[in-house]
Short mmCIF file of C-alpha atoms and ligand atoms in Angstrom, two decimals:
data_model
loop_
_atom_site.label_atom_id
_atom_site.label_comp_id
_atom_site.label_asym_id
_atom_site.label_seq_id
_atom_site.Cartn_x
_atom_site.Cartn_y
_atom_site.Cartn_z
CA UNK A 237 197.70 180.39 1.68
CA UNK A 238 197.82 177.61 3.89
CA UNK A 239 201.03 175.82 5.11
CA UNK A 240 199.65 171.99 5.59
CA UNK A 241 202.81 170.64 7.04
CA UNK A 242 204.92 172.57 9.41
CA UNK A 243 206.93 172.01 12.57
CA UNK A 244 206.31 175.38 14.41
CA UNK A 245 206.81 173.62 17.47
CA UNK A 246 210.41 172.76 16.46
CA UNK A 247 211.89 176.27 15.03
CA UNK A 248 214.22 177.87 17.37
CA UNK A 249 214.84 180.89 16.57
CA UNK A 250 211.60 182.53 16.68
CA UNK A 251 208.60 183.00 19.29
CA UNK A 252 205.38 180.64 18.24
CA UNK A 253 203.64 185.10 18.17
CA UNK A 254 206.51 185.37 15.59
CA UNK A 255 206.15 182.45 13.44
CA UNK A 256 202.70 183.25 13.54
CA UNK A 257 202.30 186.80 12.94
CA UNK A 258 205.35 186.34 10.07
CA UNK A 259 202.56 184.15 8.36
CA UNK A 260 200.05 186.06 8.39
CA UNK A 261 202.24 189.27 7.04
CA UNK A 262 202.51 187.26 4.19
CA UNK A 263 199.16 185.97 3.63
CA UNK A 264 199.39 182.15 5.21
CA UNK A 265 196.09 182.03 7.21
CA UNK A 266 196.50 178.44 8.04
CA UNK A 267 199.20 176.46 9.71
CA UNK A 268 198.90 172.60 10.26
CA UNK A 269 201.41 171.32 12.75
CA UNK A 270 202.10 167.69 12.26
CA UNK A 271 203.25 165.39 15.64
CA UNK A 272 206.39 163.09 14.61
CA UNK A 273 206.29 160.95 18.39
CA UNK A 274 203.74 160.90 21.60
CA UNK A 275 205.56 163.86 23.16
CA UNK A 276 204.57 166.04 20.87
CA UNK A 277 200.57 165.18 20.91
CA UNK A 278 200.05 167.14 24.32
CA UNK A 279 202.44 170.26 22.54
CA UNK A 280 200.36 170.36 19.64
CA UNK A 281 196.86 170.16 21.04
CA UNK A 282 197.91 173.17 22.84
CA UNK A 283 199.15 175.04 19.82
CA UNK A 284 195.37 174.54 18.26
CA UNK A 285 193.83 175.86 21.51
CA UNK A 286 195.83 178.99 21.76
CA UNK A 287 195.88 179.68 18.10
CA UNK A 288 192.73 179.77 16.13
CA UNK A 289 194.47 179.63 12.78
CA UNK A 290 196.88 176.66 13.50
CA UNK A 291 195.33 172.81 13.08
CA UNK A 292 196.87 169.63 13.93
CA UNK A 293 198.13 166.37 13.28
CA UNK A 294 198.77 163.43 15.53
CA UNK A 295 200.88 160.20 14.84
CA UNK A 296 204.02 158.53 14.89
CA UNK A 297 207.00 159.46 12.36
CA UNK A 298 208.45 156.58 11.10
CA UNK A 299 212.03 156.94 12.31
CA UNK A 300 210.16 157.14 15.53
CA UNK A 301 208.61 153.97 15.09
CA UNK A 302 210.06 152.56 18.32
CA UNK A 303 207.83 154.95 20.48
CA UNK A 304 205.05 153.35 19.56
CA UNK A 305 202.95 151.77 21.67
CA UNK A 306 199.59 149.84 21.58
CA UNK A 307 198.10 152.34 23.90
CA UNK A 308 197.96 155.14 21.40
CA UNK A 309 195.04 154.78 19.02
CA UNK A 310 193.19 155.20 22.64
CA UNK A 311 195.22 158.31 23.16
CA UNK A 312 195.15 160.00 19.85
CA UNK A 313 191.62 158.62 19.66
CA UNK A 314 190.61 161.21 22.74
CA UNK A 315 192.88 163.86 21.73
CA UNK A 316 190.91 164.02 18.15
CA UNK A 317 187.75 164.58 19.24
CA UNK A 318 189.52 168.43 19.22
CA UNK A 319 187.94 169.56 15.70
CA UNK A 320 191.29 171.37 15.40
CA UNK A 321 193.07 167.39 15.10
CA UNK A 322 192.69 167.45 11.26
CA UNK A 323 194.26 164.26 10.40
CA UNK A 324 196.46 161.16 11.02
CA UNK A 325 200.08 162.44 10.27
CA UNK A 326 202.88 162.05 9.62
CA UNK A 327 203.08 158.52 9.20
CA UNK A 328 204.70 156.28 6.60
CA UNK A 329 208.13 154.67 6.05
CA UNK A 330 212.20 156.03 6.03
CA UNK A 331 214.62 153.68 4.57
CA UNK A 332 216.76 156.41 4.33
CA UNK A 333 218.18 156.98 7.72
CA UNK A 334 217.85 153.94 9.12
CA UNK A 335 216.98 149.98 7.39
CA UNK A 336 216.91 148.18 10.47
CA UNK A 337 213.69 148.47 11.58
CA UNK A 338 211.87 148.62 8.13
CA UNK A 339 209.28 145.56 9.03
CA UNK A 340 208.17 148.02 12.62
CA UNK A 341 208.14 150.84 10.46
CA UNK A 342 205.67 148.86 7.96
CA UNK A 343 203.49 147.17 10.87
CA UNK A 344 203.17 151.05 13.39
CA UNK A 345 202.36 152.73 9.40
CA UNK A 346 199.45 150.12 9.17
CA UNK A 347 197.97 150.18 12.21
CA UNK A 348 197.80 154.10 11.91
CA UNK A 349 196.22 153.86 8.44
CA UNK A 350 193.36 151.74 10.13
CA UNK A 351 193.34 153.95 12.73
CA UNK A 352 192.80 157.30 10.12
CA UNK A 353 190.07 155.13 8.57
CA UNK A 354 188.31 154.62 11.81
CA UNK A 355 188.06 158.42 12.55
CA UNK A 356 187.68 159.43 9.10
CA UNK A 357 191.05 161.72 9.17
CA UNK A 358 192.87 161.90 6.06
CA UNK A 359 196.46 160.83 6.38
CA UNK A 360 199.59 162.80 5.89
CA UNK A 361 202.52 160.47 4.01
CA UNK A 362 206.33 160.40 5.00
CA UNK A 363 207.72 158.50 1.93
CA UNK A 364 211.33 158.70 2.00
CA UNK A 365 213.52 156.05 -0.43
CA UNK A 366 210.32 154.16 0.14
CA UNK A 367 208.25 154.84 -2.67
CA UNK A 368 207.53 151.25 -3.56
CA UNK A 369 206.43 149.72 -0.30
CA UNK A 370 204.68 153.29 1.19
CA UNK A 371 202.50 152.80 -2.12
CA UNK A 372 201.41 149.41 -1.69
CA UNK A 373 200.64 149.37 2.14
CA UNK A 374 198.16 152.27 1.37
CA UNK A 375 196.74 150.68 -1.73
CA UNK A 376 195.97 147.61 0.27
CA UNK A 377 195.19 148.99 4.06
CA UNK A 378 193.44 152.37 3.59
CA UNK A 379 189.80 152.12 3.05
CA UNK A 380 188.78 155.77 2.27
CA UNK A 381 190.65 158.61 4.03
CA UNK A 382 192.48 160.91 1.64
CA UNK A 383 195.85 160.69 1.01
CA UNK A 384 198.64 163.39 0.98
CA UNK A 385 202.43 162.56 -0.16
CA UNK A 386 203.86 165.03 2.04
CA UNK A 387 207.07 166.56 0.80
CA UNK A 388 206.81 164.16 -2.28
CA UNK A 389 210.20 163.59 -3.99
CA UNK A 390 209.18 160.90 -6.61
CA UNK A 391 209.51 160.82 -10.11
CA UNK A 392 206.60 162.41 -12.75
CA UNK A 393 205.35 158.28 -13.43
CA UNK A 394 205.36 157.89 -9.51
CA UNK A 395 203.33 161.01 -8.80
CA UNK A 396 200.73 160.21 -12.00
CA UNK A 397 200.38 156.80 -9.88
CA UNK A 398 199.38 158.63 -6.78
CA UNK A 399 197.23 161.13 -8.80
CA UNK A 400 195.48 157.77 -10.44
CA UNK A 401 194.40 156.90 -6.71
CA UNK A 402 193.27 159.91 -6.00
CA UNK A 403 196.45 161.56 -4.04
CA UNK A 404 197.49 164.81 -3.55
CA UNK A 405 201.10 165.90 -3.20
CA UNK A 406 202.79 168.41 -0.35
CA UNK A 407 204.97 170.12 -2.48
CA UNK A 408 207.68 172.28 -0.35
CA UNK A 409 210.76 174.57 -0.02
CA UNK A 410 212.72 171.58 -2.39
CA UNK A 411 210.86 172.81 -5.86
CA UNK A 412 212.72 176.47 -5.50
CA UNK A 413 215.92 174.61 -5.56
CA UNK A 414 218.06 175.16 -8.66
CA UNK A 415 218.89 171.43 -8.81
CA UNK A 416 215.80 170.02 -8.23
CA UNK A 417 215.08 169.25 -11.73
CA UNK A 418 212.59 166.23 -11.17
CA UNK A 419 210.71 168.00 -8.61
CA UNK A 420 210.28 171.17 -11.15
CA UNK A 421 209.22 168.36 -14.02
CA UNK A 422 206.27 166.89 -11.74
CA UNK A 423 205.07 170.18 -10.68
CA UNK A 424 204.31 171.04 -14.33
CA UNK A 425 203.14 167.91 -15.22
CA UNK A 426 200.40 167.19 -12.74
CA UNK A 427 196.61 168.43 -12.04
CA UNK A 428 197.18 171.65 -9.73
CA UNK A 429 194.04 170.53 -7.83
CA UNK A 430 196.61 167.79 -6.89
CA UNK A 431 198.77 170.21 -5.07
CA UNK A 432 198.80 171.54 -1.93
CA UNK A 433 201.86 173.74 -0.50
CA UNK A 434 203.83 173.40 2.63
CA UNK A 435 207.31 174.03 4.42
CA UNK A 436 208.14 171.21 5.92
CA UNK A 437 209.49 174.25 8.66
CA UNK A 438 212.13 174.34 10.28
CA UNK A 439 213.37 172.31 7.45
CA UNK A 440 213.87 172.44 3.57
CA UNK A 441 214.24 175.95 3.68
CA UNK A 442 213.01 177.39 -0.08
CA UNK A 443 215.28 179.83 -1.64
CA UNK A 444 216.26 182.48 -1.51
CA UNK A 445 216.53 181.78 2.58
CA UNK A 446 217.92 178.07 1.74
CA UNK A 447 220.29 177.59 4.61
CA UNK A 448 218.79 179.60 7.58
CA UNK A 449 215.74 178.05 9.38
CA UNK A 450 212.22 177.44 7.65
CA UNK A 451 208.81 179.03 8.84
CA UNK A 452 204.98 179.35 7.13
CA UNK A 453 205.94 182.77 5.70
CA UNK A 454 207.78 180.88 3.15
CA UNK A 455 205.48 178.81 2.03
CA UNK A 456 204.79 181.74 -0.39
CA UNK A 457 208.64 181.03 -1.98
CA UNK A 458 206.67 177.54 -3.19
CA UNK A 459 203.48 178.91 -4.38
CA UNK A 460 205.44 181.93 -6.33
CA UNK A 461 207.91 178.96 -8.21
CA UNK A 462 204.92 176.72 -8.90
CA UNK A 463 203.26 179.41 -10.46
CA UNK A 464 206.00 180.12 -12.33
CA UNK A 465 206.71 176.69 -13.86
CA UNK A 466 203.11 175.98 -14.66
CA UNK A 467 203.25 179.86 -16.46
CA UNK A 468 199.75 180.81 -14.39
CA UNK A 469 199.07 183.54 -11.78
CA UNK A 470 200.12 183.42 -8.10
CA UNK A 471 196.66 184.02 -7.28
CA UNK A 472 195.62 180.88 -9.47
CA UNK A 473 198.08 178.79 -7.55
CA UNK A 474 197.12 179.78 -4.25
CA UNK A 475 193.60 179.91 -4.98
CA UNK A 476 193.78 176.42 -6.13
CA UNK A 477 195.75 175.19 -3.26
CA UNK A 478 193.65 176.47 -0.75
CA UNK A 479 190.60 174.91 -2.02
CA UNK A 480 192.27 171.74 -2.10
CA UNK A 481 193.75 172.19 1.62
CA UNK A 482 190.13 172.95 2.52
CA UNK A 483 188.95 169.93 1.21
CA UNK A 484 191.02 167.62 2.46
CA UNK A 485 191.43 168.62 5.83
CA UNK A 486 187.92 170.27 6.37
CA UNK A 487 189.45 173.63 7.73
NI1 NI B 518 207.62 166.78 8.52
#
């Protein structure tokens, strides 16, 4: 299995030779670490040096929008010609937390689309309470790199748009919960070549650990429920996924 979006850098409570060795107890070969702000660029191009099973992402969250400046293509630009810098992420918009600076959030998720384009990355999707707007910037800006919804948390007719464009969806820790009755209704409804699983670590914690801190090893909580709802084998689920993974992010 692969865990395509995690935040190893930001668990707490365990050694990065824990998280990892955890993972691979439990048959997650892959970790991607995605950068939410500039300081953690240098952090995770580390990680992928030390590690030869853990990949990267670099970009700007958008809740971190105001750390952007116009310096960075140049930066993440140099940092990417590491073959372990696997895509443009995460990136997108938050109207959840905070409104204020929705138009920044827009303009910084543009110019990082363009920028995924130019290095032929794929891009990794924060759409939170911003289905609407996250879907039309990439419809109009991105010409080419693949997209992934991570942590998607739209409805079945949202997700069959995305799937129509060619998406795939993160699906994480959420689909385990009891009351998560839309996310349980898209995972049976859509192509499972259209999946790939993640953690979302340290957050989102799948059962039955909901409430402690997340890490890769769980990822197999989310490939053991999708199987489930979709009434196929684990193996078929993680087979599947990890072809997909491969694909998209060439690892
Ligand atoms: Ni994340």
């Amino acid at each position: 299995m692969i865990d395509t979006h995690s935040h190893i850098n930001m668990i707490e409570g365990l050694t990065t030779d824990e998280i990892i060795k955890n993972a691979k107890d439990n048959g997650i070969n892959k970790i991607i670490v995605p950068a939410a702000n500039p300081g953690d660029f240098q952090v995770i191009s580390a990680l992928t040096q030390k590690y030869n099973n853990v990949f990267g992402m670099l970009g700007v969250h958008p809740s971190d929008a105001k750390t952007w400046d116009d310096s960075l293509p140049d930066t993440i630009k140099q940092l990417a010609q590491n073959k372990k810098i696997v895509a443009i992420g995460e990136i997108g918009l938050d109207y959840y937390w905070d409104k204020s600076f929705n138009d920044l959030q827009k303009e910084i998720f543009i110019k990082q689309i363009k920028l995924a384009n130019e290095l032929n990355l794929p891009i990794d999707v924060h759409d939170r309470e911003a289905h609407k707007d996250t879907f039309e910037l990439l419809k109009e800006y991105n010409k080419g790199s693949k997209v992934v919804m991570h942590c998607f948390s739209g409805s079945v007719e949202f997700a069959r748009e995305c799937i129509k464009e060619g998406y795939y969806l993160g699906i994480g820790g959420v689909v385990t919960f009891k009351n998560a009755i839309k996310m349980k209704e898209v995972v049976k409804s859509i192509p499972l070549e259209h999946i790939i699983l993640e953690t979302d670590a340290p957050y989102l914690t799948p059962v039955p650990f909901r409430g402690t801190e997340n890490q890769p090893a769980y990822v197999k909580f989310v490939a053991e429920e999708i199987a489930k709802l979709r009434q196929i084998s684990l193996e078929e689920v993680t087979n599947a996924t990890e072809q997909t993974s491969k694909l998209i992010f060439g690892i």
